[in-house]
Coordinates of C-alpha atoms and ligand atoms in Angstrom, one line a residue:
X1 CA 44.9 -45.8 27.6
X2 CA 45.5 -42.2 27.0
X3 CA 46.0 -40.1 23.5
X4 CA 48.5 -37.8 22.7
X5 CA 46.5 -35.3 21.2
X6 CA 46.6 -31.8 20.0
X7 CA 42.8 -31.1 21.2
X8 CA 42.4 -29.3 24.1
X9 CA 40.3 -32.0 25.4
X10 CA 42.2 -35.2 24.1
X11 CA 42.0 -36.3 27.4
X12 CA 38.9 -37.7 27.8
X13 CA 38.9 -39.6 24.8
X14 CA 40.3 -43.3 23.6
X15 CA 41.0 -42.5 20.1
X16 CA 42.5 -39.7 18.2
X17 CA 39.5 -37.5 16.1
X18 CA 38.6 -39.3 12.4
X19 CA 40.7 -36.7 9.6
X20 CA 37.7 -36.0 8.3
X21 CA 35.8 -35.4 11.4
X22 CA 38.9 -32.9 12.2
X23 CA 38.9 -31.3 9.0
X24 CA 35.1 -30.6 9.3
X25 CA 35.2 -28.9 12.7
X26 CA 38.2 -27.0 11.9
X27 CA 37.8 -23.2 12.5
X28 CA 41.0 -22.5 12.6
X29 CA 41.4 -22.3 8.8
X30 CA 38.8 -18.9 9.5
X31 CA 39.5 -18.0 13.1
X32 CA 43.5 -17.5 13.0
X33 CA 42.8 -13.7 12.1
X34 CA 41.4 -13.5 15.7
X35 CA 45.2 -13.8 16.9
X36 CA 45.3 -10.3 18.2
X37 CA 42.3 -10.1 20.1
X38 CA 42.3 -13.5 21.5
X39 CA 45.8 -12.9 22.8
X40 CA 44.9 -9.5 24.3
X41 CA 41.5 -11.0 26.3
X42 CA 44.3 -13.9 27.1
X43 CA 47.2 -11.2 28.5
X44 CA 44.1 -9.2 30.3
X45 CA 42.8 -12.7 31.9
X46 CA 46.0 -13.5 33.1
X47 CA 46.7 -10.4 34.7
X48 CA 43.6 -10.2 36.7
X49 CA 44.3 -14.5 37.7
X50 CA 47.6 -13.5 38.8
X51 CA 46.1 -9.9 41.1
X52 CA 43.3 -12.4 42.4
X53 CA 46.6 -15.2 43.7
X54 CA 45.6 -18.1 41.6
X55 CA 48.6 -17.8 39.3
X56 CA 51.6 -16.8 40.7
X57 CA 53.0 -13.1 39.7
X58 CA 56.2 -14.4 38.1
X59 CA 54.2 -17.4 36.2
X60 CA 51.9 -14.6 35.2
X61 CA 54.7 -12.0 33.7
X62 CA 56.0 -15.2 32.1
X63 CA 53.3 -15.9 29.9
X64 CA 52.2 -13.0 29.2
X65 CA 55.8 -12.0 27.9
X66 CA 55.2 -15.3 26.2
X67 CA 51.3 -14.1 24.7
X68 CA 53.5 -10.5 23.5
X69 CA 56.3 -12.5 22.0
X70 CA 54.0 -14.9 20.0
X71 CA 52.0 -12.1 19.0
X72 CA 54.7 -10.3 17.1
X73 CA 56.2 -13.5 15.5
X74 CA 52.6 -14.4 13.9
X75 CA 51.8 -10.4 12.8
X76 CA 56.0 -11.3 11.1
X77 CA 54.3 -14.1 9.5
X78 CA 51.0 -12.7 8.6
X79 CA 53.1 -9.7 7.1
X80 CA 55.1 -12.3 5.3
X81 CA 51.9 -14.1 3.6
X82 CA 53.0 -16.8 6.0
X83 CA 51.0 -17.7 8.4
X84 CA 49.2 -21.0 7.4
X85 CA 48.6 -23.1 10.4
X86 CA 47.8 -26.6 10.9
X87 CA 44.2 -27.8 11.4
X88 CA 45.0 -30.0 14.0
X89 CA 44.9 -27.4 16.4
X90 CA 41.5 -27.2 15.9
X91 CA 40.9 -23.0 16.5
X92 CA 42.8 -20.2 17.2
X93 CA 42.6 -20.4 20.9
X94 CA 44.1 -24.0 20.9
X95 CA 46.7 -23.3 19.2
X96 CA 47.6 -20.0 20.8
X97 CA 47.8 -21.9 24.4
X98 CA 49.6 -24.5 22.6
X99 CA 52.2 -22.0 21.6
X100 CA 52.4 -20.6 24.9
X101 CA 53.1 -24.1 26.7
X102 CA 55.6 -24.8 24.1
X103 CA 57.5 -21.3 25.3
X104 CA 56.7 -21.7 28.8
X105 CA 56.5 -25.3 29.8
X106 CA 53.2 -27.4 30.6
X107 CA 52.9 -26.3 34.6
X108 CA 53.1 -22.3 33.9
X109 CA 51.2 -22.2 30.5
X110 CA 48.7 -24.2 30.8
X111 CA 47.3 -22.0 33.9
X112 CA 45.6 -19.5 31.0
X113 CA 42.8 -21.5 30.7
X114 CA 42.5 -21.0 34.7
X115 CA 38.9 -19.7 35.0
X116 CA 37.7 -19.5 31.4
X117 CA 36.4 -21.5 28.6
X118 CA 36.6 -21.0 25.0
X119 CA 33.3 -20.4 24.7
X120 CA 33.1 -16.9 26.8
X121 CA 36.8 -17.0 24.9
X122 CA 35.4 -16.9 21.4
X123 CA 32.4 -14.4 22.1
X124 CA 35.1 -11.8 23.9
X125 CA 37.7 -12.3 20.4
X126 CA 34.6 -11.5 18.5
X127 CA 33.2 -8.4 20.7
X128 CA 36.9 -7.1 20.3
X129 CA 37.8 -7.8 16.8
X130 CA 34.0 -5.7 15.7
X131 CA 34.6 -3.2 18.1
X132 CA 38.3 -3.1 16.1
X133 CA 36.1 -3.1 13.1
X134 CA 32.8 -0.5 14.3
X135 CA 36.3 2.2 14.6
X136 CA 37.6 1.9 11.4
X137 CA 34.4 1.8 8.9
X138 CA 33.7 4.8 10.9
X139 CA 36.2 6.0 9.6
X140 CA 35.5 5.2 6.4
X141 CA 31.7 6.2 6.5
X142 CA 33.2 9.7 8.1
X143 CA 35.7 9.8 4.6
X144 CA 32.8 9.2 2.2
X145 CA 31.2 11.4 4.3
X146 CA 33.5 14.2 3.3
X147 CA 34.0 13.5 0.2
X148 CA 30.2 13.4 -0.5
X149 CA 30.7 17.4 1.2
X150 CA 33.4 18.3 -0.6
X151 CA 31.0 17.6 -4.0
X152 CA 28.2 19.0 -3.0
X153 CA 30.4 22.2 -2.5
X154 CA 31.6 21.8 -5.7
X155 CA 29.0 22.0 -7.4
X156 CA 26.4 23.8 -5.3
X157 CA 24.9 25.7 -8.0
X158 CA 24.2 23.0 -10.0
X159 CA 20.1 22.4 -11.0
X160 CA 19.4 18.9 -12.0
X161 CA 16.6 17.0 -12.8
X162 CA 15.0 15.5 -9.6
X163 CA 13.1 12.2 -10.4
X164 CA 10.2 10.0 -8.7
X165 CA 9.4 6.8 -10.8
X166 CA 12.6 7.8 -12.7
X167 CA 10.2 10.4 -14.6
X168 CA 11.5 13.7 -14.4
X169 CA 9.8 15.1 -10.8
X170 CA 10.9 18.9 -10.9
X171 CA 14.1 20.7 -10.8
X172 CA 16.6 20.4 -7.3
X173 CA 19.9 21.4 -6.8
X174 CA 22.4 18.9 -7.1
X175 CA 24.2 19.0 -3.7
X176 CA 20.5 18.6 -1.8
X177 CA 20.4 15.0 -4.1
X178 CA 24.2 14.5 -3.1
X179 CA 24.0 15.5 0.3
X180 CA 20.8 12.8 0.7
X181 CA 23.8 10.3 0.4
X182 CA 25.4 12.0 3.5
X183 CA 22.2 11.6 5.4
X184 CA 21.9 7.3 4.9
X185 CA 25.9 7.3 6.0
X186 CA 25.6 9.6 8.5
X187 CA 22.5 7.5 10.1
X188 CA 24.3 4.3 9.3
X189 CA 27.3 5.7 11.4
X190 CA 24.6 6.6 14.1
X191 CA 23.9 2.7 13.9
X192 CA 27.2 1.7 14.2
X193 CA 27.7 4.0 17.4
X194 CA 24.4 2.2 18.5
X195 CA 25.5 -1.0 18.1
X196 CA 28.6 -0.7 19.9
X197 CA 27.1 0.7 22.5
X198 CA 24.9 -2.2 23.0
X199 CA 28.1 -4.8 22.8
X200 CA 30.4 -3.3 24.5
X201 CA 30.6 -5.5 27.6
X202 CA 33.1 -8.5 28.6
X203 CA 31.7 -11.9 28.6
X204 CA 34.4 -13.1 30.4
X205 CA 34.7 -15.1 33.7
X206 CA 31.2 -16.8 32.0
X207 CA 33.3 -19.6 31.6
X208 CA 31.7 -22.2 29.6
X209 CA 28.0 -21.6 30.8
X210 CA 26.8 -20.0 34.1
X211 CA 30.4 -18.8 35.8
X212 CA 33.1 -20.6 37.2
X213 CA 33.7 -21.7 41.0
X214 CA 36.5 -20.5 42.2
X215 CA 36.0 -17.9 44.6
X216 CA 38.3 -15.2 43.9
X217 CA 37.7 -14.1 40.1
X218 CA 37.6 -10.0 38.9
X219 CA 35.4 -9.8 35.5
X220 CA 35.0 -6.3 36.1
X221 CA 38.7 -5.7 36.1
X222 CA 39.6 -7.6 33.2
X223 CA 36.6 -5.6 31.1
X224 CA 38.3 -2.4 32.3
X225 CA 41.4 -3.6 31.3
X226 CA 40.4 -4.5 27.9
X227 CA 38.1 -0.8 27.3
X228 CA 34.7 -2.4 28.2
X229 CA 32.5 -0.5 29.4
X230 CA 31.3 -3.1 31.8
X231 CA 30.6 -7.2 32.0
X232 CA 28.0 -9.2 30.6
X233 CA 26.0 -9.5 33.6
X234 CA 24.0 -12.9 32.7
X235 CA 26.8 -15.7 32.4
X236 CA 24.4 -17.9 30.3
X237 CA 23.7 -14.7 28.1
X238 CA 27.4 -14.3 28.4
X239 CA 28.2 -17.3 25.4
X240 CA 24.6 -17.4 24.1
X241 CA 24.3 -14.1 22.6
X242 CA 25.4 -13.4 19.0
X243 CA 22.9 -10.7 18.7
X244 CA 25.5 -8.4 18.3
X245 CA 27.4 -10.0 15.4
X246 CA 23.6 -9.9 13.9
X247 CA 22.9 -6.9 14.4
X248 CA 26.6 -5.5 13.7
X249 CA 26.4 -7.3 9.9
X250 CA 22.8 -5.8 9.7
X251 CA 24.1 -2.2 10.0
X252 CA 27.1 -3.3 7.4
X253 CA 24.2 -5.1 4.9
X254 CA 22.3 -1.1 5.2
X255 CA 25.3 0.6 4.3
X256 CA 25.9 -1.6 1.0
X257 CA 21.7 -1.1 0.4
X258 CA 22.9 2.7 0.1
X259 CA 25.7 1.9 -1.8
X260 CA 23.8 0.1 -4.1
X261 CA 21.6 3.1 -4.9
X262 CA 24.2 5.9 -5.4
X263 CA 25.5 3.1 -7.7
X264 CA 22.5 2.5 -9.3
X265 CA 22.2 6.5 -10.0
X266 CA 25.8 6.0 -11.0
X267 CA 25.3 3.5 -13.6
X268 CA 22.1 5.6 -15.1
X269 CA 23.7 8.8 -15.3
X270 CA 26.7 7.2 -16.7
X271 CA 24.9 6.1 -19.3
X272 CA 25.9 8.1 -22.3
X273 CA 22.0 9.4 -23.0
X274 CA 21.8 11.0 -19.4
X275 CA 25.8 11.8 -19.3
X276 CA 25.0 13.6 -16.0
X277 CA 28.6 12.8 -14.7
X278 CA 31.3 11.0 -15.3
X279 CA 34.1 9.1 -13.2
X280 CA 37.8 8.7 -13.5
X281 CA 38.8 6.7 -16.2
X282 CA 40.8 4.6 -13.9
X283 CA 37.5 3.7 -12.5
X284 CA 36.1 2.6 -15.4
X285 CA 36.9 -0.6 -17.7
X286 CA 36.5 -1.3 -20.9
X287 CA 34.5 -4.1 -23.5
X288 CA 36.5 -7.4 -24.9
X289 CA 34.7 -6.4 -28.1
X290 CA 33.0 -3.2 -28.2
X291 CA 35.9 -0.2 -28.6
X292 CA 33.3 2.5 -28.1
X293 CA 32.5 1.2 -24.1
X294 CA 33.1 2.7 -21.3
X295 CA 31.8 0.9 -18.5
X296 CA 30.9 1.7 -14.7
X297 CA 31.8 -2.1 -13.3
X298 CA 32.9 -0.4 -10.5
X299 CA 29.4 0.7 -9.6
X300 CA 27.7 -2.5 -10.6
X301 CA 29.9 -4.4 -8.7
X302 CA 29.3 -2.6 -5.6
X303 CA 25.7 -2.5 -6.1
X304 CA 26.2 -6.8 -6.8
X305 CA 27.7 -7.1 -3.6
X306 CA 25.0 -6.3 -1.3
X307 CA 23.2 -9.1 -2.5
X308 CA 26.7 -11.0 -0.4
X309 CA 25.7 -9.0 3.0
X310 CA 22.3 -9.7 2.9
X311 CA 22.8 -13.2 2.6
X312 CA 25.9 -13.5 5.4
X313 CA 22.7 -11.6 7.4
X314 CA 20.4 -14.2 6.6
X315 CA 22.8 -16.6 7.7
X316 CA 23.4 -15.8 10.6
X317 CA 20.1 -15.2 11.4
X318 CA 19.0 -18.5 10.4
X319 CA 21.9 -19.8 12.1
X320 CA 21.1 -18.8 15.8
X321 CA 17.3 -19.5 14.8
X322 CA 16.0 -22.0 17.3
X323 CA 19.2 -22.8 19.0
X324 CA 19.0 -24.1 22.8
X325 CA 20.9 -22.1 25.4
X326 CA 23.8 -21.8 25.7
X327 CA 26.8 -22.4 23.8
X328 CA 26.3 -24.9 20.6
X329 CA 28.7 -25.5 18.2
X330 CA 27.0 -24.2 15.6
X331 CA 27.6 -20.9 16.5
X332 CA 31.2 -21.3 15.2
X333 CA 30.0 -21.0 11.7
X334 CA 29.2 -17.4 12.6
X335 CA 32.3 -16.4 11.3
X336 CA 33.4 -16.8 8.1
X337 CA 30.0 -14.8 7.2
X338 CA 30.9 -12.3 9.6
X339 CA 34.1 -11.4 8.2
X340 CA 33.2 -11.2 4.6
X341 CA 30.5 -8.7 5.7
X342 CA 33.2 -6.5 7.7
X343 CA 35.9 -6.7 5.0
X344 CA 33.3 -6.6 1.7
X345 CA 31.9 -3.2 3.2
X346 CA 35.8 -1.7 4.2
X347 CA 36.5 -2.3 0.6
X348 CA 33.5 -0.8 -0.5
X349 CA 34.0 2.1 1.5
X350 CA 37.4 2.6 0.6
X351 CA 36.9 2.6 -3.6
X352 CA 33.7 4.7 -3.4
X353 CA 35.7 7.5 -1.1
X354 CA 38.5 7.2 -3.6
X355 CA 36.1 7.4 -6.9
X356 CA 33.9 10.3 -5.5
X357 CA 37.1 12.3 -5.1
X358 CA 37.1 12.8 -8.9
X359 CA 33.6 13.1 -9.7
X360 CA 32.9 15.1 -12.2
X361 CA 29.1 16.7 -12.8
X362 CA 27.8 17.8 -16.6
X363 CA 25.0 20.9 -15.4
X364 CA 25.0 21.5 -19.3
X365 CA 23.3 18.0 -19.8
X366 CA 21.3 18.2 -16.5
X367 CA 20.1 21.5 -17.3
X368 CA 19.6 20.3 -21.0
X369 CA 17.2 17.0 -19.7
X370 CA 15.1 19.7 -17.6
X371 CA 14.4 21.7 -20.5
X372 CA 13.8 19.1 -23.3
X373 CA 11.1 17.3 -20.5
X374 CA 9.6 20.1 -22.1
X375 CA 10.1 22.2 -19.2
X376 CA 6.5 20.1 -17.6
X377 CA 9.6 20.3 -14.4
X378 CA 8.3 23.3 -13.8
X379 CA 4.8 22.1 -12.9
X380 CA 5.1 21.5 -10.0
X381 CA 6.1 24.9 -9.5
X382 CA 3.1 26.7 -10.9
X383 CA 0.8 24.3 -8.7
X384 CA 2.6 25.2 -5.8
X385 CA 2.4 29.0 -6.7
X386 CA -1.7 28.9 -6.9
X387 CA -1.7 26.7 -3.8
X388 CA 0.3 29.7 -2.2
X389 CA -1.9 32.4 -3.8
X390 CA -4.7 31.1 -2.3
X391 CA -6.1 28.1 -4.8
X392 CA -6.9 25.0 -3.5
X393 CA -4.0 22.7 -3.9
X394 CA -6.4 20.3 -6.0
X395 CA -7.7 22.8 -7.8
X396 CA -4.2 24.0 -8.8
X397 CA -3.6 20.8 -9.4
X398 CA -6.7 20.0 -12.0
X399 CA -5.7 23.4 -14.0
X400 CA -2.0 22.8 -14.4
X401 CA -2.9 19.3 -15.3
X402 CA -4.9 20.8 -18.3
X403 CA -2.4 23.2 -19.2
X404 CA 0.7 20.6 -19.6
X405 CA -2.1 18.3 -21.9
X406 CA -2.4 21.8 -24.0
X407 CA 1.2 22.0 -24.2
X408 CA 1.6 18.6 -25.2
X409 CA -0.7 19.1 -28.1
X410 CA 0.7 22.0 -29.3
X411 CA 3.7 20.8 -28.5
X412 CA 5.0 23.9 -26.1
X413 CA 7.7 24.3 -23.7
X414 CA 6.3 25.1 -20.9
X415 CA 9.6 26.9 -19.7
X416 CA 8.9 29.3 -23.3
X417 CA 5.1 29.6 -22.5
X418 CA 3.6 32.8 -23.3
X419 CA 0.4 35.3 -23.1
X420 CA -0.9 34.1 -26.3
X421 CA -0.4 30.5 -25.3
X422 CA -2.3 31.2 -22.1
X423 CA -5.3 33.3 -23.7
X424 CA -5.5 30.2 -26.4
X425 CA -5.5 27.9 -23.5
X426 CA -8.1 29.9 -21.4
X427 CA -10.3 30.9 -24.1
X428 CA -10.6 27.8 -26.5
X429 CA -8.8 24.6 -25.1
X430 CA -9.5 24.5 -21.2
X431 CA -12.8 26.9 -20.5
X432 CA -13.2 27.1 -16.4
X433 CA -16.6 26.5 -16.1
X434 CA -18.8 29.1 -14.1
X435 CA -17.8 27.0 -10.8
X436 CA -14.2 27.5 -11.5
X437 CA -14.6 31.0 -12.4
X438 CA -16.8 31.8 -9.2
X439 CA -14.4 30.1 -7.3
X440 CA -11.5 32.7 -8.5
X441 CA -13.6 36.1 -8.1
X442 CA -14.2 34.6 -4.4
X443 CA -10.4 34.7 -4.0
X444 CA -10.1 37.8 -5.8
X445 CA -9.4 40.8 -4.1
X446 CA -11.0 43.5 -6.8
X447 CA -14.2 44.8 -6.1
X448 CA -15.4 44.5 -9.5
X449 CA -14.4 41.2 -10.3
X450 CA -17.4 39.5 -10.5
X451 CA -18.3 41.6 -13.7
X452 CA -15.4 41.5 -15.5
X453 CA -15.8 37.5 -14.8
X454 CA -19.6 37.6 -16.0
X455 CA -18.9 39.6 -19.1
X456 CA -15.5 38.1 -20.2
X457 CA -14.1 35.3 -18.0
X458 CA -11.3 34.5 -20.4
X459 CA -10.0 37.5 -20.1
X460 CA -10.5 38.2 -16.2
X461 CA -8.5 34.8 -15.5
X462 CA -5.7 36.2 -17.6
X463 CA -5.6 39.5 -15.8
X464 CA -6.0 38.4 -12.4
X465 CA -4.5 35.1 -12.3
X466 CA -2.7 34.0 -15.1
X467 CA -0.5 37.4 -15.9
X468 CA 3.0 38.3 -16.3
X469 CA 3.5 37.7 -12.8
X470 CA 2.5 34.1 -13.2
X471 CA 4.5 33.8 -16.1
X472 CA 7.4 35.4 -14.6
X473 CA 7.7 33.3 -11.2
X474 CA 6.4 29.9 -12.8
X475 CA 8.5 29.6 -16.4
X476 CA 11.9 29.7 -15.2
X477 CA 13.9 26.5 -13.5
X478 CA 15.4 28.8 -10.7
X479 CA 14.8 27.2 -7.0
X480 CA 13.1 29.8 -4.0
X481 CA 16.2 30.9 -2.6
X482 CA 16.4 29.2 0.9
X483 CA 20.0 29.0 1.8
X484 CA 21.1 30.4 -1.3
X485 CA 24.7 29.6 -1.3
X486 CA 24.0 26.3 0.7
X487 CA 26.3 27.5 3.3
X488 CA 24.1 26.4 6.5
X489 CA 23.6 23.2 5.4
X490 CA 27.1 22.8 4.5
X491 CA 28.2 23.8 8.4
X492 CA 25.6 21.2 9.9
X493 CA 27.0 18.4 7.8
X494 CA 30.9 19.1 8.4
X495 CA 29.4 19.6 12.3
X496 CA 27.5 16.2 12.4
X497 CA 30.8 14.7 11.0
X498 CA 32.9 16.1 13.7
X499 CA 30.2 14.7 16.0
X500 CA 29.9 11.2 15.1
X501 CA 33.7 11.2 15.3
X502 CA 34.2 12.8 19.1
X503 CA 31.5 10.0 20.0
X504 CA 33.5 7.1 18.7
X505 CA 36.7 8.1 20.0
X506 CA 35.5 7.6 23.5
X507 CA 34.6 4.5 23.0
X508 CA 38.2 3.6 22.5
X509 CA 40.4 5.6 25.4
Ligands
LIG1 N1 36.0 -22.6 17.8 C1 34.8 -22.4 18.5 C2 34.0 -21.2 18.0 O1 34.5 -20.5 17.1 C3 35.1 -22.0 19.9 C4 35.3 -23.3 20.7 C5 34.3 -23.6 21.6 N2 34.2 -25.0 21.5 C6 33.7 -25.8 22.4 N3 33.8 -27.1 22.2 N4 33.2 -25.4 23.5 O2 32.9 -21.0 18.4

């Protein structure tokens, strides 16, 4: 006895599948967005069935007039908040050949499964929908890209305190810390280009493992037709591999670990005490019960959700971890995980290139935090100027190391430090020993520098070493003047832009 079922392969089987078994093995609740893609492998299958003679040309232009119509009444439904369909058919692709019967009758439509299977199916819907995908977050990416330019413009001129171990570190310009931001999406997009790259072959005519055996089948013309750049040559890699949904939601889960740190800095400098920027109010919310707050959810959201990409990553990972060859069921569950990566980082993208348009940078309190770190920002500076002047860079180390203690003590900006200060410091607080001193008149390029060291050493290190010219070039935040204006590095960013873009559109001609 025979079922009248909805499953593809009711067939086979006595009795009709237990609700609960159907409602578990369901993807269709998840896979329905697939529509597009799995109607356009379908329309380019069916071409290349009917150009090989096992469907007949007027069968073919049949249901594929029947794939385009069904394809604009579901986009009218999904426009509508409409489309809601019935687990009983199991997945998208079930229900799409389902469709298509019910337009063209059983003999014509059920030849579209002619040659295939859903499982090389599935995997060419998914390399299509993430190649869909790769394009527009690099779009995105290319957006915050520019907007991340256009602020780093802005405020080129801007000194701010650079950190490491959130200490002040020394002072940088504001558009090199900005512009670091361009340089994680800019090698994220360079992922993303890489990725596709790797996945942009058809799996179909894999069938459900291994090929199919009819004789007269065209994968390469059907991976033309549908912008591969080739087929899957192994047809058990064919519907095995989901490396490149990993490795596609790995590149997603990197950009949200930069987005996390920009919102990190965010949520610091938003912080009232630092005050470095601030952000649209309409990107900000306030406090049920405290009037005074203004607070960056925005930022700590964003940052919260990485935590979601890494774990659809680990998923997956753990999902295809062990699995036999080929095609197991279990692989269906690849999805849902899949798209909340894509659509969690598009959303991301989209409210961070929005909010970045109306940044707004405070130099007065930047500059303000470099100065009351009691200038020791500038440190680094006067190590680097011995170093350059001929001290070894430990040495110059060890002596500015001594000098911001004495400035601690007497409680000296090193940014107002002056001769006295210096001849206090030389003469009574930090005394080069004879070594030290030695050391110098070795460097030094006066002839009779080895008696003025002998007879006064004090003030020989302030003549020769620690003068005006010290104090001049090391007491002041100013940066050397490489690319003053910015304006090279400016050009190679908008250039490297332009260049991730031309490489993505021919991936899509
Ligand atoms: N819905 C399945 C998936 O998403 C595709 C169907 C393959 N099923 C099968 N029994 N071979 O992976």
């Amino acid at each position: 006895m025979t079922q009248k079922s909805f499953k593809l392969w009711g067939g086979r089987f006595h009795k009709p599948a237990d609700k609960l078994a159907e409602e578990f093995t369901e993807s269709i609740s998840f896979d329905s967005r697939l529509y597009r893609h799995d109607i356009l492998g379908s329309v380019a299958h069916v071409k290349m069935l009917s150009k090989c003679g096992l469907v007949p040309k007027n069968e073919a232009v049949r249901i594929v007039s029947a794939l385009r119509g069904l394809e604009k009444e579901i986009s009218k439904r999904v426009k509508a908040g409409r489309f809601k369909l019935d687990k009983k058919y199991e997945d998208i692709h079930t229900y799409i050949e389902k469709k298509v019967i019910e337009k063209v009758g059983d003999a014509i439509g059920s030849k579209i499964h002619t040659a295939r299977s859903r499982n090389d199916q599935v995997s060419v819907d998914l390399r299509l929908y993430i190649k869909d995908e790769i394009r527009e977050i690099l779009l995105l990416l290319s957006g915050v890209c520019n907007v991340i330019l256009d602020n780093a413009k802005k405020y080129r001129d801007v000194l701010m305190p650079g950190y490491t171990h959130m200490q002040v570190a020394k002072p940088i310009y504001f558009r090199d810390y900005i512009l670091a931001y361009f340089e994680m999406f800019y090698r994220d997009s360079q992922r993303l280009l890489d990725c596709l790259k790797r996945m942009d072959f058809s799996p179909l005519g894999a069938g459900a493992i291994g090929g199919t055996f009819y004789k007269k089948t065209d994968r390469a013309s059907v991976a033309r037709y549908l912008g591969f750049s080739g087929v899957v040559s192994n047809t058990v890699d064919a519907v095995s591999d989901r490396d490149f949904v990993i490795e596609f939601i790995f590149d997603l889960a990197m950009i949200t670990l930069h987005i996390s740190r920009i919102s990190e800095d965010f949520v610091i400098w938003l912080n009232p005490q630092f005050g470095f920027i601030s952000l649209d109010e309409s990107f900000m919310t306030g406090s049920s019960i405290l009037p005074q707050k203004k607070n960056p959810d925005v930022c700590e959201i964003a940052r919260a959700k990485t935590g979601r990409l890494y774990g659809n990553l680990m998923t997956l990972l753990t999902l295809m971890k062990g699995l036999p060859l080929s095609y197991n069921r279990d692989m269906q569950e690849d999805k849902p995980p899949l798209f909340d990566s894509a659509d969690t980082v598009k959303s991301t993208l989209r409210i961070y290139t929005k909010m970045l348009e109306k940044l707004g940078v405070n130099k007065q309190k930047m500059l303000e935090v470099l100065v009351e770190a009691s200038g020791y920002a500038v440190a680094p500076k006067m190590v680097d100027y011995l170093a350059e002047k001929g001290f070894s860079l430990r040495k110059a180390h060890g002596f500015v190391s001594n000098l911001v203690k004495y400035c601690e003590a007497k409680k000296i900006n090193l940014l107002s430090l002056k001769r006295p200060d210096l001849a206090d410091f030389v003469n009574n607080f930090y005394k080069p020993d004879k070594g030290f001193v030695g050391y110098l008149v070795g460097r030094s390029k006066a002839g009779s520098a080895r008696k003025a060291a002998e007879s006064a050493p004090g003030q020989y290190l302030l003549e020769e070493w620690f003068n005006e010219k010290f104090l001049k070039e090391c007491t002041s935040l100013s940066l050397p003047a490489v690319d003053k204006n910015g304006d090279r590095q400016f050009k190679d960013v908008s250039e490297r832009i332009r260049g991730i873009m031309n490489e993505t559109s021919a991936y899509y001609k």
